PDB file of C-alpha atoms and ligand atoms in Angstrom:
ATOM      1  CA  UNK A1398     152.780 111.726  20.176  1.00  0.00           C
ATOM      2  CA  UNK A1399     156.138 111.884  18.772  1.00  0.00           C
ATOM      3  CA  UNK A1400     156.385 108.486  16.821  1.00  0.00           C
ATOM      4  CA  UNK A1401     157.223 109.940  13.782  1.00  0.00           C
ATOM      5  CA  UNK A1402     161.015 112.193  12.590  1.00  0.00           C
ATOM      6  CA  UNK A1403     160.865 114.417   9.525  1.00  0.00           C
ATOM      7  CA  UNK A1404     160.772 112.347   6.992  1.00  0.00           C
ATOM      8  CA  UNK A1405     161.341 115.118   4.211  1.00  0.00           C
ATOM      9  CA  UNK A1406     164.869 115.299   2.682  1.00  0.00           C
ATOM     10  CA  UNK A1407     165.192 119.196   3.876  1.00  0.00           C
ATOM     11  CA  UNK A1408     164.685 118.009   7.375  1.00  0.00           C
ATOM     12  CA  UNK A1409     167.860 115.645   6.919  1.00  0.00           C
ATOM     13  CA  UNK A1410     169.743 117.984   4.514  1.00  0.00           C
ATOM     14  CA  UNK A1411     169.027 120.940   6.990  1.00  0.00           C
ATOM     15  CA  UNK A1412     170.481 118.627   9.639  1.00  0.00           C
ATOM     16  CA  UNK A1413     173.543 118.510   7.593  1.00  0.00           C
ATOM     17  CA  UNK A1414     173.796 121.802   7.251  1.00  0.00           C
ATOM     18  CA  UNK A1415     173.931 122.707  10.941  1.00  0.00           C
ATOM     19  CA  UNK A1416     176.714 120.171  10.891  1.00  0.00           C
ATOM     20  CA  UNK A1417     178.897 122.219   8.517  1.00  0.00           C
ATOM     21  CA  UNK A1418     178.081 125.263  10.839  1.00  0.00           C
ATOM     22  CA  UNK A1419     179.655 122.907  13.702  1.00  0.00           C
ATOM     23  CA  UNK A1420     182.698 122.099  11.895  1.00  0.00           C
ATOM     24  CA  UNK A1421     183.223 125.344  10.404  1.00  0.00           C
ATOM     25  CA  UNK A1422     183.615 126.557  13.994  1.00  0.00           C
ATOM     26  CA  UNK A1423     185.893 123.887  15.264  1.00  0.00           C
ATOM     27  CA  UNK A1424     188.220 124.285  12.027  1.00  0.00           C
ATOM     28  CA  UNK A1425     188.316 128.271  12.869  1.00  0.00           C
ATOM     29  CA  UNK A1426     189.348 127.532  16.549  1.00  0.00           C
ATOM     30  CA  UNK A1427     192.054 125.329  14.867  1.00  0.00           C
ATOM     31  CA  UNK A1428     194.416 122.415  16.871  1.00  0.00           C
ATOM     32  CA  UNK A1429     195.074 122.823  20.662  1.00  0.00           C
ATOM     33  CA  UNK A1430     198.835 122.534  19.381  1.00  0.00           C
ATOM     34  CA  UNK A1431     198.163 125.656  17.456  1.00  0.00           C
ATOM     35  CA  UNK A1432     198.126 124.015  14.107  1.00  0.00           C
ATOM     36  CA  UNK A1433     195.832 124.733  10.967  1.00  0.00           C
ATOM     37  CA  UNK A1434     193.141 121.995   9.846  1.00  0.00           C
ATOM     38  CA  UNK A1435     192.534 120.408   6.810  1.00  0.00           C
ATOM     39  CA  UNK A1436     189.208 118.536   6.299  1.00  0.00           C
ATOM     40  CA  UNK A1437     189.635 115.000   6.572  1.00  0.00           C
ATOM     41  CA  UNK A1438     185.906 114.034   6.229  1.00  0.00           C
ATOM     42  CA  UNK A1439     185.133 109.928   6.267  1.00  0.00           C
ATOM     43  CA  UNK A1440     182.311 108.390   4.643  1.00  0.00           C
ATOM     44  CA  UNK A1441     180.232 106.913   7.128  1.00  0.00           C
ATOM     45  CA  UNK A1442     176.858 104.325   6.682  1.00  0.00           C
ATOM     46  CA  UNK A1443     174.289 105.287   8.368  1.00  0.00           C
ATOM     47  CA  UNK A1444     171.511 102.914   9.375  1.00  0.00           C
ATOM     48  CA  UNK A1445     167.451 103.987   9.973  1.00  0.00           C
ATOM     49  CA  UNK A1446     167.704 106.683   7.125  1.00  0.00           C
ATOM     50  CA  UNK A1447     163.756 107.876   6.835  1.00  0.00           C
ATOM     51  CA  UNK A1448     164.720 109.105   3.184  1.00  0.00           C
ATOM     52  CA  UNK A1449     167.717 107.998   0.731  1.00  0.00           C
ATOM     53  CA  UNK A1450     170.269 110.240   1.672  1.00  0.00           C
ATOM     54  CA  UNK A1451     172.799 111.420  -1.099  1.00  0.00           C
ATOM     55  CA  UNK A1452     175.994 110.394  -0.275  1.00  0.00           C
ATOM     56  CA  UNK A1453     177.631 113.944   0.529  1.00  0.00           C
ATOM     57  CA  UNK A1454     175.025 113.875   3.566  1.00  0.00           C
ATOM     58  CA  UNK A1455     176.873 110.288   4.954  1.00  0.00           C
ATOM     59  CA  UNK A1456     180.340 112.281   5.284  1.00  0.00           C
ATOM     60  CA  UNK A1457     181.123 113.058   9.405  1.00  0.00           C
ATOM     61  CA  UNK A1458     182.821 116.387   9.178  1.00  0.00           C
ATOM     62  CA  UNK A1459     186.452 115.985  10.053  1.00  0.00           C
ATOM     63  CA  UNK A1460     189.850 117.444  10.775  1.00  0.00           C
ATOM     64  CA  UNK A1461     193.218 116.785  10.698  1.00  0.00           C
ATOM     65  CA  UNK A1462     196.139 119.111  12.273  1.00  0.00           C
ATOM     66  CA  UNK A1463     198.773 119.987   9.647  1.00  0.00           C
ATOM     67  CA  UNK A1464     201.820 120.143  11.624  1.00  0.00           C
ATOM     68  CA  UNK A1465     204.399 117.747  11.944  1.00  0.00           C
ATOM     69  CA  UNK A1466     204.241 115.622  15.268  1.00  0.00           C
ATOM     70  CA  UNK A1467     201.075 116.037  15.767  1.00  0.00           C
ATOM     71  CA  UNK A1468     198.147 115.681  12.815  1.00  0.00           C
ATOM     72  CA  UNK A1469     195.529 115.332  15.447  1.00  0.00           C
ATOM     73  CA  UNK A1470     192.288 114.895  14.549  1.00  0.00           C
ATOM     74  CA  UNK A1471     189.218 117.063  15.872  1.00  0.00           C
ATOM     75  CA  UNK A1472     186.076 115.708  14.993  1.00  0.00           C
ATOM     76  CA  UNK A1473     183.841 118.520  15.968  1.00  0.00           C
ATOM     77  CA  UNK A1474     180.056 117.566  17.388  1.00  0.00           C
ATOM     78  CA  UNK A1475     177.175 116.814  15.007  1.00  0.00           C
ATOM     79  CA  UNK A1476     173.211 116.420  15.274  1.00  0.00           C
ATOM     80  CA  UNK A1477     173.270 113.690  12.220  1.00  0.00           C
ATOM     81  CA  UNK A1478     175.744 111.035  14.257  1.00  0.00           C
ATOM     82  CA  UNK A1479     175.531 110.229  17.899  1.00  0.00           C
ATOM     83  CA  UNK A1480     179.565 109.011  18.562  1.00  0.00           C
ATOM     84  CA  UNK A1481     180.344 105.801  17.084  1.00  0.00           C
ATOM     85  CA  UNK A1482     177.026 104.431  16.889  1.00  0.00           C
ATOM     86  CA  UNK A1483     176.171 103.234  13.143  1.00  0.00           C
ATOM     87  CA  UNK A1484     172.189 104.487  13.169  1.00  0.00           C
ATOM     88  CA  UNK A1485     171.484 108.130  13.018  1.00  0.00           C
ATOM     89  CA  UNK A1486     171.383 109.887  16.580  1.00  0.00           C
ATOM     90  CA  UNK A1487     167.618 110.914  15.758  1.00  0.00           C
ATOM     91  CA  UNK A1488     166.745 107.305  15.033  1.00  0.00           C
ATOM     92  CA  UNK A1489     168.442 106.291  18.581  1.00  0.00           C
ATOM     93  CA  UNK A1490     166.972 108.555  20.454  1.00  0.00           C
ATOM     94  CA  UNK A1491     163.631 108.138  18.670  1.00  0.00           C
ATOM     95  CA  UNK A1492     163.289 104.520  19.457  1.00  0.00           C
ATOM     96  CA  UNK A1493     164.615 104.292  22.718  1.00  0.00           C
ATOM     97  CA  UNK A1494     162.346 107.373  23.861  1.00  0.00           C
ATOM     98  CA  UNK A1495     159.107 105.395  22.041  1.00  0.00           C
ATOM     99  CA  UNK A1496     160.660 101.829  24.095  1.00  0.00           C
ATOM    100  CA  UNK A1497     160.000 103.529  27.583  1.00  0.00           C
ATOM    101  CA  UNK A1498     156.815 105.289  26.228  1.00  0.00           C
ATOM    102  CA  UNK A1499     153.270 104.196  26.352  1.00  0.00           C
ATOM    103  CA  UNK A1500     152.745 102.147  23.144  1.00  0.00           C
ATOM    104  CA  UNK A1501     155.324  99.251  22.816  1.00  0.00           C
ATOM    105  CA  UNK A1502     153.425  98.132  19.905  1.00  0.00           C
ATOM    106  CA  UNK A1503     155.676 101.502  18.133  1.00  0.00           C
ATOM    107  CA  UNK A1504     158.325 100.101  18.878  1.00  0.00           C
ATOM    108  CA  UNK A1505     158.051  97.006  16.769  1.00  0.00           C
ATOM    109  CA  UNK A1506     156.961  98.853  14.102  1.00  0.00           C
ATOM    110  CA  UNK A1507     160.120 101.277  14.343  1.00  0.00           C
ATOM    111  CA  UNK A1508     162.377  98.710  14.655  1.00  0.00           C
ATOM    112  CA  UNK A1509     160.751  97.184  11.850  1.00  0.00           C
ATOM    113  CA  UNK A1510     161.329  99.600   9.572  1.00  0.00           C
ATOM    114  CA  UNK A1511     164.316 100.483  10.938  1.00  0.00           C
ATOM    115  CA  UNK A1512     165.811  97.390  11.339  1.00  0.00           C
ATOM    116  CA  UNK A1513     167.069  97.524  14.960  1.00  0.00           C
ATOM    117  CA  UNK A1514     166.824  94.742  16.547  1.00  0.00           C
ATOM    118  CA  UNK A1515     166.468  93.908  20.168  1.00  0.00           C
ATOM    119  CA  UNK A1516     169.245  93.525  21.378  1.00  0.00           C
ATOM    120  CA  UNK A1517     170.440  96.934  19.675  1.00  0.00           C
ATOM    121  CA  UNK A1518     167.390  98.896  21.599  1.00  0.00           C
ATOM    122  CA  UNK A1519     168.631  96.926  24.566  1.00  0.00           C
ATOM    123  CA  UNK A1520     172.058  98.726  24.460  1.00  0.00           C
ATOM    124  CA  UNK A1521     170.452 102.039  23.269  1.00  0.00           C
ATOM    125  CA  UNK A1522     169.355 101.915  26.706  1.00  0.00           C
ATOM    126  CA  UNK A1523     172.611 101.199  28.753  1.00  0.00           C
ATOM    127  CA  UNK A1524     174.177 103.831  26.756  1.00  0.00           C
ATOM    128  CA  UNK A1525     171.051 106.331  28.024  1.00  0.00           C
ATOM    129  CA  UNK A1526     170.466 105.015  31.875  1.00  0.00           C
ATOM    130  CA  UNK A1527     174.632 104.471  32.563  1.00  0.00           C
ATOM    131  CA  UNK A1528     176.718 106.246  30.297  1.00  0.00           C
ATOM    132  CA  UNK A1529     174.496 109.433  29.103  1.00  0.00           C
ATOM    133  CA  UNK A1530     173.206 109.919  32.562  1.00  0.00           C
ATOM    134  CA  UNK A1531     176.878 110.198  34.114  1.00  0.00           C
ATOM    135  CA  UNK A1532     178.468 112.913  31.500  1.00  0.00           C
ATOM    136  CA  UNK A1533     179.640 116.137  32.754  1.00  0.00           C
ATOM    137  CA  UNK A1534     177.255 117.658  30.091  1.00  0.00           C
ATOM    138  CA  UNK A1535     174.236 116.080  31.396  1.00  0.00           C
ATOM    139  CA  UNK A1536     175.126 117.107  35.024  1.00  0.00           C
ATOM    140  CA  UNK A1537     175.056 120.833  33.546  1.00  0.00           C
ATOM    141  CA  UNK A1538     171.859 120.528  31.159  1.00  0.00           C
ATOM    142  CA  UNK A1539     169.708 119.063  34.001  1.00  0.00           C
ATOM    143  CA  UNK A1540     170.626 121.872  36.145  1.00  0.00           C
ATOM    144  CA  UNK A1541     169.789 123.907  33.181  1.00  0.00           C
ATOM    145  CA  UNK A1542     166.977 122.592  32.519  1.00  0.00           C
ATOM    146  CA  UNK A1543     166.186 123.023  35.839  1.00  0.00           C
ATOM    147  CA  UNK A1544     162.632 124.660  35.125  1.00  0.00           C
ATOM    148  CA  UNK A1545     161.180 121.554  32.861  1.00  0.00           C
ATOM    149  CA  UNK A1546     159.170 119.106  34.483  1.00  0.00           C
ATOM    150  CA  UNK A1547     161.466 116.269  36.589  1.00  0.00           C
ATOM    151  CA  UNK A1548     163.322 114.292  33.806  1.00  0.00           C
ATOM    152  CA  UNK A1549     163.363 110.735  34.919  1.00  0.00           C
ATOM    153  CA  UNK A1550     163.673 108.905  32.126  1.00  0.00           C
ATOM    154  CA  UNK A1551     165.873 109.349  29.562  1.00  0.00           C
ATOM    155  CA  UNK A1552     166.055 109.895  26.632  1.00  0.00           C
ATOM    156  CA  UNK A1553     162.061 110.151  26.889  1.00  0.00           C
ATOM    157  CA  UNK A1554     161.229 112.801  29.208  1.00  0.00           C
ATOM    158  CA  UNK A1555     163.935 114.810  27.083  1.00  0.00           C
ATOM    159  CA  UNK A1556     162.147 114.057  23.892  1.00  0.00           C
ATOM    160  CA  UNK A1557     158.995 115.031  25.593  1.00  0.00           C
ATOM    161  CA  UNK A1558     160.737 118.222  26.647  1.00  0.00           C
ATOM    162  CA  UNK A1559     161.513 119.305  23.329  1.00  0.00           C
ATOM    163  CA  UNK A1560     158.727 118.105  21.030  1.00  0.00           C
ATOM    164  CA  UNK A1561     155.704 119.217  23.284  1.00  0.00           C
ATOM    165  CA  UNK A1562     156.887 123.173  22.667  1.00  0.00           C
ATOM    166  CA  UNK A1563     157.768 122.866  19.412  1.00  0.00           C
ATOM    167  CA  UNK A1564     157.003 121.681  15.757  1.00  0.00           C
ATOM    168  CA  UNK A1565     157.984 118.346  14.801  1.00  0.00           C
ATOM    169  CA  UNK A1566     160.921 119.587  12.550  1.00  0.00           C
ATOM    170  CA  UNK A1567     161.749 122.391  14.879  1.00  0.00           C
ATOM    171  CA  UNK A1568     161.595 120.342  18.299  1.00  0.00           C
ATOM    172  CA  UNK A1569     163.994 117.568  16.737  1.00  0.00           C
ATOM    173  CA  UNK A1570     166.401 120.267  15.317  1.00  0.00           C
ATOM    174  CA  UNK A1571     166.815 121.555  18.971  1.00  0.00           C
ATOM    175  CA  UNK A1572     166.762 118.234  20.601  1.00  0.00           C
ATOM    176  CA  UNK A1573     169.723 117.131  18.130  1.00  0.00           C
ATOM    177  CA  UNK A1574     171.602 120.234  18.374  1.00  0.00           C
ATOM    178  CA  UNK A1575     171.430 120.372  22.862  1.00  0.00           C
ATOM    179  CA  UNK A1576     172.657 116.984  22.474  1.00  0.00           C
ATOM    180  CA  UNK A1577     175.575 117.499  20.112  1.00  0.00           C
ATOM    181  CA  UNK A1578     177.993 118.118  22.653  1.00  0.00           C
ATOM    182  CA  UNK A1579     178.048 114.190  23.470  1.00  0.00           C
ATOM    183  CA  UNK A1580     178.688 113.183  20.130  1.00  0.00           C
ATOM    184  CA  UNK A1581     182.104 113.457  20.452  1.00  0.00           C
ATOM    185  CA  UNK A1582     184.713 111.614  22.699  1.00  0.00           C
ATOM    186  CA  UNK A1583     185.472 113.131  26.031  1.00  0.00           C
ATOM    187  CA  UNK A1584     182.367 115.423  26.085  1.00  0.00           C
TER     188      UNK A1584
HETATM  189 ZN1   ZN Y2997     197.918 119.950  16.149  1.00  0.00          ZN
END
């Protein structure tokens, strides 16, 4: 089944790399104001990293505007981190698909060597049943998705979607990349 991410570094540095695709395309588009950006990357920790990552990989892609009276930021979307959340968005979605799957005993062992504890599954799954369920972007992909099997539980059935048609690597970098749009705030 699908207990297992890429644990090669190319699968993480690819992962990366379709990040800096992301954020080349929101620093092209520029500020709403009209204003250029400048990168204004931040370092960020990640937890439930399969593979030592080198630091470079830990930066979320960032913007600032450079006009005067406004220096927004734009954070553009990113398959590596899912919003705020300190673990990887593949290690998220990993564990809280394997906690409504068939084998519980998984779980332990992924949270085990991830070192998520309960309680942080436990809110893995608010965010998925109450907050994922009700974005805008999820009302679209489910109509989109339209021709899949019924999704009913999430993020399972959507991990199912993806890895059952696809390689291992492959499936995840699709799954990651259809879910980047939620990544940010206000998706
Ligand atoms: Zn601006």
């Amino acid at each position: 089944m699908y207990h297992e991410l890429p644990r090669t570094a190319r699968f993480w540095s690819f992962l990366f790399a379709v990040d800096q695709d992301l954020a080349e395309t929101a620093r092209k588009q520029g500020c709403p104001c009209g204003g250029r950006l400048h990168s204004a990357h931040y370092l960020r920790k990640p937890r439930g990293t399969p593979v030592q990552l080198p630091q470079s990989q830990c930066l979320r892609l960032s913007f600032c505007c450079d006009r005067d009276g406004c220096r927004k930021r734009v954070t553009p979307p990113s398959v590596r981190f899912l919003g705020p959340m300190v673990y990887l968005g593949a290690i998220v979605i990993l564990i809280s698909a394997m906690r409504q799957g068939p084998s519980p005993r998984r779980v332990r062992e992924l949270s085990a060597r991830f070192g998520a504890d309960r309680r942080t599954i436990a809110r893995w799954l608010v965010f998925w049943r109450e907050r994922f369920s009700q974005t805008p972007f999820w009302k679209i992909a489910r109509a989109r998705l339209g021709a899949l099997p019924e999704i009913v539980s999430l993020p399972y059935d959507l991990v199912d979607a993806f890895l059952s048609r696809h390689r291992r690597c492959r499936g995840w970098t699709l799954l990651l990349r259809f879910l980047a749009p939620i990544t940010i705030p206000g998706a």
